[in-house]
Amino acid sequence: MEIPKIFDSEYRLACIVWEREPVTTRELVKLCAERLEWKRTTTYTVLKRLCDRGVFRVENSVVTSRIPKEEIQRQESEAFVKRTFGGSLPLFLAAFLKDRPLSAEEVREIQKLIGDKNGGRADET
């Protein structure tokens, strides 16, 4: 399944759904009014777009996800790195970390994530 592009306003609504799912449409309208200052019609319009693209489904007025948050984040991250840094993760990291040193805890967390992704190895060679 191809992961659809999610725009900023859609992502804000999506985060509410992922946080609270399953969530009723009534509760979602209330949450969007409180958190995003949206009217009911705006919430339903954005929800319909996301349902039409297969991100969510509504059955019996209950909203659930069809695509997990992590998949959307992965796709969006890859698209950003590709578009902005020609797909180079090292160039992205260099730009991101230029003026921000990592703490020892952040380094350990990154090493753990890389190790988990590569079967316990810190590199793929």
Short mmCIF file of C-alpha atoms in Angstrom, two decimals:
data_model
loop_
_atom_site.label_atom_id
_atom_site.label_comp_id
_atom_site.label_asym_id
_atom_site.label_seq_id
_atom_site.Cartn_x
_atom_site.Cartn_y
_atom_site.Cartn_z
CA MET A 1 0.00 0.00 0.00
CA GLU A 2 1.33 3.42 -0.95
CA ILE A 3 1.44 5.85 1.97
CA PRO A 4 -0.35 9.10 1.04
CA LYS A 5 1.10 12.56 1.61
CA ILE A 6 -0.29 14.17 4.75
CA PHE A 7 -0.49 17.95 4.88
CA ASP A 8 0.06 19.99 8.07
CA SER A 9 -3.58 20.52 9.00
CA GLU A 10 -4.35 16.88 8.25
CA TYR A 11 -1.42 15.77 10.39
CA ARG A 12 -2.69 17.77 13.36
CA LEU A 13 -6.07 16.04 13.16
CA ALA A 14 -4.38 12.69 12.56
CA CYS A 15 -2.31 13.05 15.74
CA ILE A 16 -5.50 13.53 17.74
CA VAL A 17 -7.01 10.39 16.22
CA TRP A 18 -3.85 8.32 16.78
CA GLU A 19 -3.68 9.52 20.38
CA ARG A 20 -7.31 8.72 21.18
CA GLU A 21 -8.40 5.97 18.80
CA PRO A 22 -10.88 4.56 18.58
CA VAL A 23 -12.56 7.95 18.83
CA THR A 24 -16.13 8.88 17.99
CA THR A 25 -16.70 11.60 15.44
CA ARG A 26 -18.51 13.60 18.11
CA GLU A 27 -15.50 13.43 20.44
CA LEU A 28 -13.14 14.23 17.55
CA VAL A 29 -15.14 17.36 16.70
CA LYS A 30 -14.95 18.42 20.34
CA LEU A 31 -11.19 17.76 20.55
CA CYS A 32 -10.50 19.64 17.32
CA ALA A 33 -12.54 22.60 18.56
CA GLU A 34 -10.57 22.65 21.83
CA ARG A 35 -7.08 22.00 20.48
CA LEU A 36 -7.18 23.41 16.97
CA GLU A 37 -10.03 25.93 17.26
CA TRP A 38 -11.75 24.25 14.32
CA LYS A 39 -15.42 24.32 13.49
CA ARG A 40 -17.31 21.06 13.08
CA THR A 41 -17.37 21.45 9.30
CA THR A 42 -13.59 21.85 9.13
CA THR A 43 -13.06 18.70 11.19
CA TYR A 44 -15.41 16.69 8.96
CA THR A 45 -13.83 18.06 5.78
CA VAL A 46 -10.29 17.14 6.84
CA LEU A 47 -11.43 13.77 8.19
CA LYS A 48 -13.17 12.98 4.90
CA ARG A 49 -10.00 13.79 2.92
CA LEU A 50 -7.97 11.46 5.14
CA CYS A 51 -10.59 8.72 4.83
CA ASP A 52 -10.73 9.13 1.05
CA ARG A 53 -6.96 8.62 0.90
CA GLY A 54 -7.11 5.55 3.14
CA VAL A 55 -5.46 6.95 6.27
CA PHE A 56 -8.56 6.54 8.46
CA ARG A 57 -11.93 4.86 8.32
CA VAL A 58 -15.20 5.77 9.97
CA GLU A 59 -17.63 2.99 10.85
CA ASN A 60 -20.72 3.65 12.96
CA SER A 61 -19.36 7.12 13.79
CA VAL A 62 -16.11 5.67 15.18
CA VAL A 63 -12.78 6.75 13.66
CA THR A 64 -9.85 4.33 13.52
CA SER A 65 -6.58 4.40 11.64
CA ARG A 66 -5.75 2.28 8.63
CA ILE A 67 -2.16 3.54 8.50
CA PRO A 68 -0.15 3.82 11.73
CA LYS A 69 1.47 7.07 12.79
CA GLU A 70 4.95 5.56 12.48
CA GLU A 71 4.41 4.75 8.79
CA ILE A 72 3.32 8.31 8.03
CA GLN A 73 6.30 9.70 9.98
CA ARG A 74 8.71 7.41 8.13
CA GLN A 75 7.35 8.37 4.72
CA GLU A 76 7.32 12.09 5.53
CA SER A 77 10.88 11.92 6.92
CA GLU A 78 12.19 10.08 3.88
CA ALA A 79 10.50 12.56 1.53
CA PHE A 80 11.98 15.51 3.44
CA VAL A 81 15.53 14.09 3.41
CA LYS A 82 15.22 13.20 -0.27
CA ARG A 83 13.83 16.60 -1.28
CA THR A 84 16.11 18.73 0.91
CA PHE A 85 19.36 16.74 1.11
CA GLY A 86 19.27 14.62 -2.03
CA GLY A 87 18.47 11.57 0.08
CA SER A 88 21.69 11.86 2.10
CA LEU A 89 21.08 11.02 5.74
CA PRO A 90 24.64 12.10 6.73
CA LEU A 91 24.08 15.54 5.15
CA PHE A 92 20.76 15.85 6.96
CA LEU A 93 22.32 14.90 10.30
CA ALA A 94 25.23 17.28 9.79
CA ALA A 95 22.84 20.17 9.08
CA PHE A 96 20.52 19.22 11.93
CA LEU A 97 23.31 18.88 14.48
CA LYS A 98 25.49 21.77 13.32
CA ASP A 99 24.73 24.03 16.28
CA ARG A 100 23.34 21.42 18.66
CA PRO A 101 25.62 18.99 20.45
CA LEU A 102 24.16 15.63 21.41
CA SER A 103 24.05 14.56 25.03
CA ALA A 104 25.62 11.23 26.00
CA GLU A 105 22.09 9.86 26.55
CA GLU A 106 21.02 10.93 23.03
CA VAL A 107 24.11 9.25 21.54
CA ARG A 108 23.29 6.01 23.39
CA GLU A 109 19.67 6.18 22.26
CA ILE A 110 20.70 6.71 18.62
CA GLN A 111 23.23 3.86 18.82
CA LYS A 112 20.54 1.59 20.23
CA LEU A 113 18.12 2.56 17.45
CA ILE A 114 20.75 1.99 14.77
CA GLY A 115 21.81 -1.28 16.36
CA ASP A 116 18.21 -2.51 16.57
CA LYS A 117 17.61 -1.58 12.93
CA ASN A 118 20.76 -3.36 11.74
CA GLY A 119 20.47 -6.55 13.78
CA GLY A 120 22.69 -5.30 16.60
CA ARG A 121 25.38 -3.81 14.31
CA ALA A 122 26.09 -0.09 14.18
CA ASP A 123 26.74 -0.29 10.44
CA GLU A 124 25.56 -2.35 7.50
CA THR A 125 28.97 -3.35 6.14
#
